[in-house]
Coordinates of C-alpha atoms in Angstrom, one line a residue:
R171 CA -10.1 -30.8 -12.7
P172 CA -7.3 -33.2 -13.9
M173 CA -4.8 -30.5 -12.9
A174 CA -6.3 -30.3 -9.5
R175 CA -6.2 -34.1 -9.1
W176 CA -2.6 -34.2 -10.2
F177 CA -1.6 -31.4 -7.8
Q178 CA -3.4 -33.1 -4.8
N179 CA -2.5 -36.7 -5.4
K180 CA 0.9 -36.7 -7.2
F181 CA 2.6 -33.4 -6.7
L182 CA 1.8 -33.0 -3.0
G183 CA 2.5 -36.7 -2.4
F184 CA 5.9 -36.2 -4.0
I185 CA 6.6 -33.1 -1.8
E186 CA 5.5 -35.0 1.4
K187 CA 7.9 -37.9 0.6
L188 CA 10.8 -35.5 0.0
Y189 CA 10.0 -33.5 3.0
T190 CA 9.8 -36.5 5.2
I191 CA 13.3 -37.8 4.2
Q192 CA 14.8 -34.4 4.6
L193 CA 13.2 -33.8 8.0
R194 CA 14.2 -37.2 9.4
H195 CA 17.8 -36.5 8.4
A196 CA 17.8 -33.1 9.9
L197 CA 16.6 -34.4 13.3
K198 CA 19.4 -37.0 13.7
G199 CA 22.8 -36.6 15.4
V200 CA 24.5 -33.3 15.2
W201 CA 22.4 -32.1 12.3
P202 CA 19.9 -30.0 14.2
N203 CA 22.9 -27.8 15.5
I204 CA 24.3 -27.6 11.9
Y205 CA 20.9 -26.5 10.5
L206 CA 20.3 -23.9 13.1
G207 CA 23.9 -22.6 12.9
A208 CA 23.6 -22.4 9.1
T209 CA 20.4 -20.4 9.4
V210 CA 22.0 -17.9 11.7
V211 CA 24.9 -17.5 9.3
L212 CA 22.5 -17.1 6.4
L213 CA 20.6 -14.3 8.3
I214 CA 23.8 -12.4 8.8
F215 CA 24.9 -13.0 5.2
S216 CA 21.5 -11.8 3.8
M217 CA 21.7 -8.5 5.7
I218 CA 25.3 -7.9 4.5
F219 CA 24.4 -9.0 0.9
Y220 CA 21.5 -6.5 0.7
F221 CA 22.9 -3.5 2.7
S222 CA 26.5 -3.7 1.3
S223 CA 25.0 -3.2 -2.3
N224 CA 24.1 0.3 -1.1
P225 CA 20.3 -0.1 -1.9
R226 CA 18.1 3.0 -2.5
V227 CA 16.3 3.8 0.7
V228 CA 13.2 6.0 0.1
F229 CA 10.5 7.2 2.5
F230 CA 7.6 6.8 0.1
P231 CA 7.6 5.0 -3.3
D232 CA 8.5 6.9 -6.3
T233 CA 5.7 6.8 -9.0
D234 CA 5.4 8.2 -12.4
P235 CA 3.7 11.6 -12.0
T236 CA 0.2 12.1 -13.2
T237 CA 0.6 15.9 -13.0
I238 CA 3.7 18.0 -13.4
Y239 CA 3.9 21.5 -12.0
V240 CA 6.2 24.1 -13.3
T241 CA 6.4 27.3 -11.2
M242 CA 8.0 30.4 -12.7
E243 CA 9.2 33.1 -10.2
L244 CA 10.3 36.6 -11.0
P245 CA 11.8 39.2 -8.7
L246 CA 9.5 40.5 -5.9
G247 CA 7.5 43.5 -7.1
T248 CA 7.3 42.4 -10.8
S249 CA 4.0 43.4 -12.3
I250 CA 1.5 40.7 -13.3
E251 CA 1.7 41.9 -17.0
R252 CA 5.4 41.2 -17.1
T253 CA 4.9 37.8 -15.3
D254 CA 2.4 36.9 -18.1
E255 CA 4.9 37.7 -20.8
V256 CA 7.7 35.6 -19.3
S257 CA 5.1 32.8 -18.6
R258 CA 4.4 32.6 -22.3
E259 CA 8.1 32.1 -23.0
V260 CA 8.3 29.2 -20.4
E261 CA 5.1 27.7 -21.8
N262 CA 6.7 27.6 -25.4
I263 CA 9.6 25.7 -24.0
I264 CA 7.2 23.3 -22.2
N265 CA 5.2 22.7 -25.3
I266 CA 8.3 21.9 -27.4
T267 CA 9.6 19.5 -24.8
I268 CA 6.3 17.5 -24.4
S269 CA 5.5 17.6 -28.1
P270 CA 6.8 14.0 -28.8
A271 CA 4.4 12.7 -26.2
K272 CA 1.6 15.1 -27.0
H273 CA -0.9 12.2 -27.4
I274 CA -0.6 11.2 -23.7
V275 CA -1.0 14.8 -22.4
K276 CA -4.5 15.5 -21.2
S277 CA -4.1 19.3 -20.6
V278 CA -1.6 22.1 -20.1
T279 CA -2.9 25.1 -18.2
T280 CA -1.0 28.2 -16.9
N281 CA -2.3 30.4 -14.1
V282 CA -0.5 33.8 -13.6
G283 CA -0.5 35.1 -10.1
V284 CA 0.0 31.9 -8.3
G285 CA 2.7 29.4 -7.7
K286 CA 3.9 26.4 -5.7
G287 CA 7.0 28.5 -4.7
G288 CA 9.5 25.7 -4.9
G289 CA 7.8 23.8 -2.1
F290 CA 8.0 26.6 0.4
E291 CA 4.5 28.0 0.4
G292 CA 0.9 27.2 -0.8
N293 CA -0.9 28.6 -3.8
Q294 CA -1.1 32.2 -2.5
P295 CA -1.6 35.1 -4.8
S296 CA 1.7 36.3 -6.0
P297 CA 1.9 38.7 -9.0
N298 CA 5.6 37.7 -9.6
K299 CA 4.7 34.0 -10.1
S300 CA 3.0 31.6 -12.5
L301 CA 2.0 28.0 -12.3
T302 CA 1.9 25.7 -15.3
S303 CA 0.2 22.3 -14.8
I304 CA 0.7 19.5 -17.1
S305 CA -1.8 16.6 -16.7
F306 CA -1.3 13.1 -18.4
V307 CA -3.7 10.4 -19.2
E308 CA -4.0 7.3 -17.0
Y309 CA -1.2 4.9 -16.8
K310 CA -2.6 2.2 -19.2
L311 CA -3.1 4.7 -21.9
R312 CA 0.5 6.0 -21.9
E313 CA 1.8 3.3 -24.2
G314 CA 4.8 2.7 -21.9
I315 CA 6.0 6.3 -22.0
S316 CA 7.6 7.3 -18.7
T317 CA 6.4 10.7 -17.4
S318 CA 9.3 10.7 -15.0
K319 CA 11.6 11.0 -18.0
I320 CA 9.5 13.8 -19.4
M321 CA 9.8 15.6 -16.1
Q322 CA 13.7 15.1 -16.3
Q323 CA 13.7 16.5 -19.8
L324 CA 11.7 19.5 -18.7
S325 CA 14.1 20.2 -15.8
K326 CA 17.0 20.0 -18.3
N327 CA 15.4 22.4 -20.8
L328 CA 14.3 24.9 -18.3
D329 CA 17.6 24.8 -16.4
G330 CA 19.4 28.2 -16.8
F331 CA 16.4 30.1 -17.9
V332 CA 17.5 33.8 -17.9
G333 CA 15.6 36.3 -15.7
A334 CA 13.5 33.9 -13.7
K335 CA 13.7 31.0 -11.3
I336 CA 12.0 27.8 -12.5
Y337 CA 10.8 25.0 -10.2
V338 CA 9.7 21.6 -11.7
E339 CA 7.7 19.4 -9.2
K340 CA 5.2 16.6 -9.3
E341 CA 2.0 16.1 -7.2
E342 CA 2.7 15.3 -3.6
E343 CA 1.8 11.8 -2.4
G344 CA 1.3 10.6 1.0
P345 CA 1.2 12.8 4.1
P346 CA 2.9 16.3 3.9
T347 CA 6.6 15.8 4.9
G348 CA 8.4 19.0 3.9
A349 CA 11.2 19.3 1.4
P350 CA 13.4 16.3 0.7
I351 CA 16.4 18.5 1.7
N352 CA 15.5 20.6 4.8
I353 CA 18.1 22.0 7.2
D354 CA 17.0 24.2 10.2
V355 CA 19.7 26.5 11.6
S356 CA 18.6 28.1 14.9
G357 CA 20.2 30.6 17.3
D358 CA 19.7 34.0 18.8
E359 CA 21.3 36.6 16.5
F360 CA 19.7 36.9 13.1
D361 CA 22.9 38.3 11.4
E362 CA 24.9 35.3 12.7
L363 CA 22.2 32.9 11.4
I364 CA 22.5 34.6 8.0
R365 CA 26.2 34.1 8.0
I366 CA 26.0 30.4 9.0
T367 CA 23.3 29.7 6.4
D368 CA 25.3 31.5 3.7
D369 CA 28.3 29.3 4.6
F370 CA 26.2 26.2 4.5
V371 CA 24.8 27.0 1.0
R372 CA 28.3 27.9 -0.3
M373 CA 29.8 24.6 1.0
I374 CA 27.1 22.5 -0.5
E375 CA 27.1 24.2 -3.8
E376 CA 30.9 24.0 -4.1
D377 CA 30.7 20.2 -3.7
N378 CA 28.4 20.0 -6.8
I379 CA 26.1 17.2 -5.5
P380 CA 24.1 16.0 -8.4
G381 CA 20.4 15.9 -7.9
I382 CA 19.9 19.1 -5.9
D383 CA 17.3 21.3 -7.5
E384 CA 18.1 24.7 -5.9
L385 CA 19.0 25.6 -2.4
K386 CA 16.8 28.4 -1.0
L387 CA 16.3 30.1 2.3
N388 CA 12.7 30.3 3.8
I389 CA 13.1 34.0 4.2
N390 CA 13.8 36.9 1.9
V391 CA 16.7 38.9 3.3
N392 CA 16.3 41.6 0.7
Q393 CA 12.7 42.5 1.2
P394 CA 12.5 46.2 0.1
E395 CA 11.2 48.7 2.6
M396 CA 10.9 52.5 3.0
L397 CA 11.9 53.8 6.5
I398 CA 10.1 56.8 7.8
K399 CA 12.3 58.8 10.2
V400 CA 10.3 61.3 12.3
D401 CA 12.0 64.4 13.7
R402 CA 10.5 64.3 17.1
E403 CA 11.5 67.9 18.0
K404 CA 9.6 69.3 14.9
A405 CA 6.7 67.0 15.5
R406 CA 6.3 68.2 19.1
L407 CA 6.3 71.8 17.8
F408 CA 3.3 70.9 15.7
E409 CA 1.8 68.8 18.5
L410 CA 2.0 65.6 16.4
S411 CA 2.6 62.2 17.7
T412 CA 4.4 59.3 15.9
Q413 CA 1.2 57.3 16.1
Q414 CA -0.7 60.0 14.1
I415 CA 2.0 59.9 11.4
A416 CA 1.9 56.1 11.3
L417 CA -1.9 56.0 11.1
S418 CA -1.8 58.5 8.2
F419 CA 0.3 56.2 6.1
R420 CA -1.7 53.1 7.1
N421 CA -5.0 54.8 6.2
A422 CA -3.5 56.0 2.8
L423 CA -2.2 52.5 1.9
Y424 CA -4.7 50.1 3.4
G425 CA -7.8 52.3 4.0
R426 CA -10.0 53.3 6.9
E427 CA -13.4 52.0 7.6
V428 CA -15.8 55.0 7.3
S429 CA -19.2 53.3 7.1
K430 CA -21.1 50.2 6.3
F431 CA -23.4 49.4 3.2
K432 CA -26.4 47.1 3.7
D433 CA -28.0 45.2 0.9
G434 CA -30.9 43.2 2.2
E435 CA -29.5 41.0 4.9
D436 CA -25.9 41.4 3.7
E437 CA -23.6 44.0 5.2
Y438 CA -20.4 45.3 3.6
D439 CA -17.6 47.5 5.1
I440 CA -16.7 50.7 3.3
F441 CA -13.0 51.7 3.3
V442 CA -11.5 54.8 2.0
R443 CA -7.9 54.9 0.8
L444 CA -5.7 56.7 -1.8
D445 CA -6.2 55.7 -5.4
E446 CA -3.5 53.2 -6.7
Q447 CA -1.5 55.8 -8.7
Y448 CA -1.1 57.9 -5.5
R449 CA -0.5 54.9 -3.2
N450 CA 2.5 54.1 -5.4
D451 CA 3.8 57.8 -5.5
V452 CA 6.3 58.6 -2.7
S453 CA 5.9 62.4 -2.9
T454 CA 2.1 62.1 -2.6
L455 CA 2.5 59.9 0.5
M456 CA 5.1 62.2 2.1
N457 CA 3.1 65.4 1.3
Q458 CA -0.2 64.3 2.6
K459 CA -1.4 66.6 5.3
I460 CA -2.4 65.9 8.9
I461 CA -5.0 68.3 10.5
V462 CA -3.8 69.5 13.9
N463 CA -5.8 72.3 15.7
E464 CA -7.3 73.4 12.3
N465 CA -3.8 73.6 10.8
K466 CA -2.8 71.3 7.9
V467 CA 0.8 70.0 8.4
P468 CA 2.4 68.0 5.6
I469 CA 4.3 64.9 6.8
S470 CA 7.4 66.0 5.0
A471 CA 7.6 68.9 7.3
V472 CA 8.3 66.6 10.3
A473 CA 9.7 63.4 8.8
G474 CA 12.1 62.2 6.1
F475 CA 12.5 58.8 4.4
E476 CA 15.1 56.4 3.1
Y477 CA 15.1 53.1 1.2
S478 CA 16.4 50.0 2.9
T479 CA 16.0 46.2 2.9
T480 CA 15.0 43.8 5.7
Y481 CA 13.7 40.4 6.4
D482 CA 10.3 39.5 5.2
K483 CA 9.5 37.3 8.3
I484 CA 11.2 35.8 11.4
S485 CA 10.6 32.1 12.1
R486 CA 11.2 30.5 15.5
I487 CA 11.7 26.9 16.7
D488 CA 11.6 26.2 20.5
N489 CA 11.6 30.0 21.1
K490 CA 14.8 30.4 19.1
R491 CA 15.2 32.3 15.8
A492 CA 15.7 29.9 12.9
I493 CA 16.3 29.9 9.1
T494 CA 15.6 26.9 7.0
I495 CA 17.6 25.9 4.0
S496 CA 15.5 23.8 1.6
S497 CA 15.6 22.2 -1.8
N498 CA 13.7 19.7 -3.9
V499 CA 15.5 16.8 -5.5
S500 CA 15.6 16.3 -9.2
E501 CA 13.6 13.4 -10.7
G502 CA 15.7 10.2 -10.7
Y503 CA 17.9 11.1 -7.7
N504 CA 17.7 9.7 -4.1
A505 CA 17.2 12.2 -1.3
N506 CA 18.7 10.0 1.4
Q507 CA 22.0 9.7 -0.5
I508 CA 22.1 13.3 -1.1
N509 CA 21.3 14.1 2.6
E510 CA 24.1 11.7 3.7
R511 CA 26.6 13.5 1.5
I512 CA 25.5 16.9 3.0
R513 CA 26.0 15.5 6.5
Q514 CA 29.5 14.6 5.7
I515 CA 30.2 18.1 4.3
L516 CA 28.7 20.0 7.3
Q517 CA 30.1 17.7 10.1
D518 CA 33.5 19.6 10.1
Y519 CA 31.9 23.0 10.2
D520 CA 32.8 25.0 13.4
M521 CA 29.4 26.0 14.8
P522 CA 29.4 29.0 17.2
N523 CA 28.3 28.4 20.8
G524 CA 24.5 28.5 21.1
Y525 CA 23.8 27.7 17.4
T526 CA 22.6 24.4 16.1
Y527 CA 21.5 22.8 12.9
E528 CA 19.2 19.9 12.3
F529 CA 17.9 17.9 9.3
T530 CA 14.1 18.2 9.2
G531 CA 11.3 18.0 6.7
E532 CA 11.2 14.6 5.0
Q533 CA 14.3 13.3 6.8
Q534 CA 12.7 14.0 10.1
E535 CA 9.5 12.4 9.1
Q536 CA 11.3 9.3 7.7
Q537 CA 13.2 8.8 11.0
E538 CA 10.1 9.2 13.1
S539 CA 8.2 6.7 10.8
S540 CA 11.0 4.2 11.0
E541 CA 11.1 4.4 14.8
F542 CA 7.2 4.1 15.0
L543 CA 7.2 0.9 12.7
F544 CA 10.1 -0.7 14.6
F545 CA 8.3 0.0 17.9
A546 CA 5.1 -1.3 16.4
L547 CA 6.8 -4.5 15.4
L548 CA 8.3 -4.9 18.8
V549 CA 4.8 -4.3 20.5
A550 CA 3.2 -6.8 18.0
I551 CA 5.8 -9.5 18.8
A552 CA 5.5 -8.9 22.5
L553 CA 1.7 -9.2 22.5
I554 CA 2.0 -12.3 20.3
M555 CA 4.5 -13.8 22.7
I556 CA 2.3 -13.0 25.8
I557 CA -0.7 -14.7 24.2
M558 CA 1.2 -17.8 23.1
V559 CA 2.9 -18.2 26.6
T560 CA -0.5 -18.2 28.2
Q561 CA -1.9 -20.7 25.6
F562 CA 1.1 -23.1 25.5
N563 CA 1.9 -22.7 29.2
S564 CA 5.5 -22.6 28.0
F565 CA 8.2 -20.0 27.2
I566 CA 10.3 -22.3 25.0
R567 CA 7.6 -23.0 22.3
P568 CA 6.6 -19.4 21.7
T569 CA 10.4 -18.5 21.5
I570 CA 10.8 -21.1 18.7
I571 CA 7.9 -19.5 16.8
I572 CA 9.2 -15.9 17.3
A573 CA 12.6 -17.1 16.2
T574 CA 11.1 -18.2 12.9
V575 CA 9.6 -14.7 12.4
L576 CA 13.1 -13.2 12.8
F577 CA 14.6 -15.8 10.4
S578 CA 11.8 -15.0 7.8
T579 CA 13.6 -11.7 7.1
I580 CA 16.3 -13.8 5.3
G581 CA 13.9 -14.2 2.5
V582 CA 13.0 -10.4 2.4
F583 CA 16.7 -9.3 2.3
L584 CA 17.7 -12.0 -0.2
G585 CA 14.7 -11.3 -2.5
L586 CA 15.2 -7.4 -2.4
G587 CA 18.9 -7.8 -3.0
L588 CA 18.7 -10.3 -5.9
F589 CA 16.1 -8.3 -7.7
R590 CA 17.8 -4.9 -6.9
M591 CA 14.7 -3.4 -5.3
E592 CA 14.7 -0.3 -3.2
F593 CA 13.9 -0.3 0.5
V594 CA 10.7 1.7 0.9
I595 CA 10.5 2.5 4.7
I596 CA 6.7 2.8 5.0
M597 CA 5.6 -0.1 2.8
T598 CA 8.4 -2.5 3.3
G599 CA 8.0 -2.0 7.0
I600 CA 4.3 -2.7 6.9
G601 CA 5.1 -5.8 4.8
I602 CA 7.5 -7.1 7.5
I603 CA 4.9 -6.6 10.2
S604 CA 2.2 -8.3 8.1
L605 CA 4.7 -11.2 7.4
A606 CA 5.1 -11.7 11.2
G607 CA 1.4 -12.5 11.6
I608 CA 1.4 -15.0 8.8
V609 CA 4.5 -16.8 10.0
V610 CA 3.3 -17.0 13.6
N611 CA 0.0 -18.5 12.4
N612 CA 1.9 -21.3 10.6
G613 CA 4.2 -21.8 13.5
I614 CA 1.4 -22.3 15.9
V615 CA -0.3 -24.9 13.7
L616 CA 2.9 -27.0 13.6
I617 CA 4.1 -26.6 17.2
D618 CA 0.7 -27.4 18.6
Y619 CA 0.5 -30.6 16.6
I620 CA 4.0 -31.6 17.7
D621 CA 2.9 -31.4 21.3
L622 CA -0.2 -33.4 20.4
M623 CA 1.8 -36.2 18.7
R624 CA 4.3 -36.4 21.7
Q625 CA 1.4 -36.6 24.1
R626 CA -0.1 -39.4 22.2
K627 CA 3.1 -41.3 22.3
R628 CA 3.4 -40.8 26.0
E629 CA -0.2 -42.2 26.5
E630 CA 0.7 -45.2 24.3
L631 CA 3.7 -46.0 26.6
G632 CA 1.9 -45.1 29.8
L633 CA 4.3 -42.2 30.6
P634 CA 3.2 -39.2 32.7
D635 CA 2.8 -35.7 31.1
G636 CA 6.1 -34.0 30.5
A637 CA 8.1 -37.2 30.4
F638 CA 10.8 -37.7 27.7
L639 CA 10.3 -40.3 24.9
P640 CA 12.9 -42.6 23.6
K641 CA 15.1 -40.8 21.0
E642 CA 13.6 -42.8 18.1
L643 CA 10.1 -42.0 19.2
E644 CA 10.9 -38.3 19.7
I645 CA 12.1 -38.1 16.0
E646 CA 9.0 -40.1 14.9
A647 CA 6.7 -37.7 16.6
L648 CA 8.3 -34.7 15.1
V649 CA 8.4 -36.3 11.6
K650 CA 4.8 -37.4 11.8
A651 CA 3.6 -33.9 13.0
G652 CA 5.5 -32.2 10.2
Q653 CA 4.2 -34.7 7.6
T654 CA 0.6 -34.1 8.8
R655 CA 0.8 -30.3 8.9
L656 CA 2.7 -30.0 5.6
R657 CA -0.4 -29.4 3.5
P658 CA -2.1 -26.8 5.7
V659 CA 1.2 -24.8 6.0
L660 CA 2.1 -25.1 2.4
L661 CA -1.4 -24.2 1.1
T662 CA -1.6 -21.2 3.3
A663 CA 1.7 -20.0 2.0
V664 CA 0.8 -20.7 -1.6
T665 CA -2.7 -19.0 -1.6
T666 CA -1.2 -15.9 0.2
V667 CA 1.7 -15.7 -2.3
L668 CA -0.7 -16.2 -5.3
G669 CA -3.1 -13.7 -3.9
L670 CA -0.4 -11.0 -3.6
V671 CA 1.0 -11.5 -7.1
P672 CA -1.6 -9.4 -8.9
L673 CA -1.1 -6.6 -6.4
A674 CA 2.7 -6.9 -6.8
I675 CA 2.7 -6.8 -10.6
G676 CA -0.3 -4.4 -11.0
L677 CA -2.7 -6.8 -12.7
N678 CA -5.7 -4.8 -13.6
F679 CA -9.0 -5.8 -15.4
D680 CA -12.4 -4.3 -15.9
F681 CA -14.8 -6.5 -13.9
F682 CA -18.0 -5.0 -15.3
G683 CA -16.5 -5.0 -18.8
L684 CA -15.8 -8.7 -18.5
Y685 CA -19.4 -9.6 -17.7
T686 CA -21.2 -7.1 -20.0
N687 CA -19.0 -6.9 -23.1
F688 CA -16.6 -9.9 -22.5
D689 CA -13.8 -7.3 -22.6
P690 CA -11.8 -7.4 -19.4
E691 CA -9.2 -4.7 -20.7
I692 CA -6.4 -6.5 -18.9
S693 CA -3.3 -4.4 -18.1
I694 CA -0.1 -4.7 -16.2
G695 CA 1.4 -2.0 -14.0
G696 CA 0.1 1.4 -12.8
E697 CA 0.6 3.9 -10.1
S698 CA -0.6 1.4 -7.5
V699 CA 2.4 -0.9 -8.3
A700 CA 4.9 1.6 -7.0
F701 CA 2.9 2.1 -3.9
W702 CA 1.7 -1.4 -3.0
G703 CA 4.3 -3.4 -4.8
P704 CA 7.1 -3.1 -2.1
M705 CA 4.8 -4.4 0.6
S706 CA 3.5 -7.3 -1.6
W707 CA 7.1 -8.4 -2.6
T708 CA 8.2 -8.2 1.0
V709 CA 5.5 -10.6 2.1
I710 CA 6.1 -12.8 -1.0
F711 CA 9.8 -13.1 -0.5
G712 CA 9.6 -13.5 3.3
L713 CA 6.7 -16.0 3.3
T714 CA 8.2 -18.1 0.6
F715 CA 11.4 -18.6 2.6
A716 CA 9.6 -18.7 6.0
T717 CA 7.5 -21.6 4.8
F718 CA 10.6 -23.9 4.5
L719 CA 11.8 -22.5 7.8
T720 CA 8.5 -23.4 9.5
L721 CA 8.4 -26.9 8.2
L722 CA 12.1 -27.7 8.7
L723 CA 13.7 -25.4 11.2
E724 CA 10.8 -25.4 13.8
P725 CA 11.1 -29.1 14.3
V726 CA 14.9 -28.8 14.4
M727 CA 14.7 -26.1 17.1
Y728 CA 12.2 -28.2 19.0
M729 CA 14.5 -31.1 18.9
I730 CA 17.4 -28.9 20.3
T731 CA 15.1 -27.7 23.2
I732 CA 14.3 -31.3 24.0
R733 CA 18.0 -32.3 24.1
I734 CA 18.8 -29.1 26.2
N735 CA 16.0 -29.8 28.7
Y736 CA 17.1 -33.5 28.9
R737 CA 20.6 -32.6 29.9
I738 CA 19.5 -30.0 32.4
R739 CA 17.1 -32.6 34.2
K740 CA 19.9 -35.1 34.0
W741 CA 22.4 -32.7 35.6
T742 CA 19.8 -31.7 38.3
G743 CA 18.9 -35.4 39.0
T744 CA 15.2 -35.0 38.1
L745 CA 15.1 -37.7 35.3
P746 CA 13.2 -41.0 36.1
R747 CA 15.2 -43.9 37.2
L748 CA 17.2 -46.1 34.8
K749 CA 15.2 -49.2 35.4
K750 CA 11.9 -47.5 34.5
W751 CA 13.5 -46.3 31.2
K752 CA 14.9 -49.8 30.5
K753 CA 11.4 -51.3 30.9
I754 CA 10.0 -48.7 28.6
R755 CA 12.5 -49.4 26.0
K756 CA 11.9 -53.2 26.3
N757 CA 8.2 -52.7 26.0
D758 CA 8.8 -50.5 22.9
K759 CA 10.9 -53.1 21.2
N760 CA 8.3 -55.8 22.0
S761 CA 5.6 -53.7 20.5

């Protein structure tokens, strides 16, 4: 209670006195122009200061992973038994790596036959893959140990594993965006696309860009296949068609439905196909017999075979064939910086006519989200402007308030730059939009009261609505309005900033534990800090600076508009006659 009294009576009183002196000085002579010009220069400086430091720009905040996934991939066609053997070797390396931090590891599980596939496919059955999941305890129980550093060490120890490809990834956060590095190459001829993508991969790998996990195509160009070549002349002699031969292979490999089995209300299809040992035997497949006119004709009598390779699939974008080059980014590296370097490498490549490449995946989502947030900010400001114009019945006053919103970003850029914080497109963008609403609210409170004070002065002097006051009374009205609205504006900013501090630093406590066991279990930090922290700090930095702008710069800009309006009316001859103004000044002095 004594602290509250001191804050209300002494501290705020001192702030009001200091603010009144400063505001009165800022409204006299040429100082309004100097204050406004200095603010514009500071806005430019703050942007240069922040962006010239080459800040990390990220799409979503980076957090310490709660779960790390290690996918092991062997060549296509590897048996699941061999995959299990290699998986145990990988698991041994993982256990050795995490052994110093074993006390924060919740579980380590390995599933053979599934894998994340380096970010290219879901958990589909794959006998040549295995997936090891490493789960950690919650943040407050990790004793300050960074799971991101554990992930980096895992990547380092598993790098160069002989005989298999290893992908180290963490759980995906936010909406699905695709790989951090994702380049779509599209055109008509598949062979030409293969050549271009091979050139791209070679050029990027030769540059040795740090942070690239592994470049990989979204197709397998060496998919093994067995081509069956039918001798049509011989087939016609036996009255066989190519369709019959094809169906024979299909039935042998995939089966043919011959009946149905009913068990109560459930019904099951019955398929008949060759046993596994015969399905994998080429001679058995080629020597299977087709019955034609009661004659049994072996397929080998009318067809031969040869081994070959082909593509496992064909992808299309806008009806054009496309191949995607993708890669994850190693923990601790920035995807935007890596993609910018790749753009520089590929910009001199001579693309054939009809072939194009485009950065998609996370980069495309990031660009679309940035454009959406910028558009949302413009729409919000436009709607706010329309509402204020209808309420104030003026265009100048809403413009002053919106200008304050623009200048509030000075605090955002200076704060992020001074504390070397990264620019998180989603959360920082949301913070700037939120900041606009708070700044507009404070601006309306002050501008509306300035209008009220000027109107009261006119009524005291018997002037009509819209008439100008003597210079001294204009300054006095602005100072009085600012002094009166200082506390509401200041307290709004203080409560908002203090309310966001726990979210910015990740202050956590157990509410029920506090009231039942008197043990709140207070902790600082957590996964939520990385996500909500950028938004909170954006509002804190911006609002702290915007509060001073609102209290000082808005009256300054208001005074400038009064002077401009006065000169325009004087030039157009719409000012009251000089005798009336002399009479008003005389009455003002007598009073």
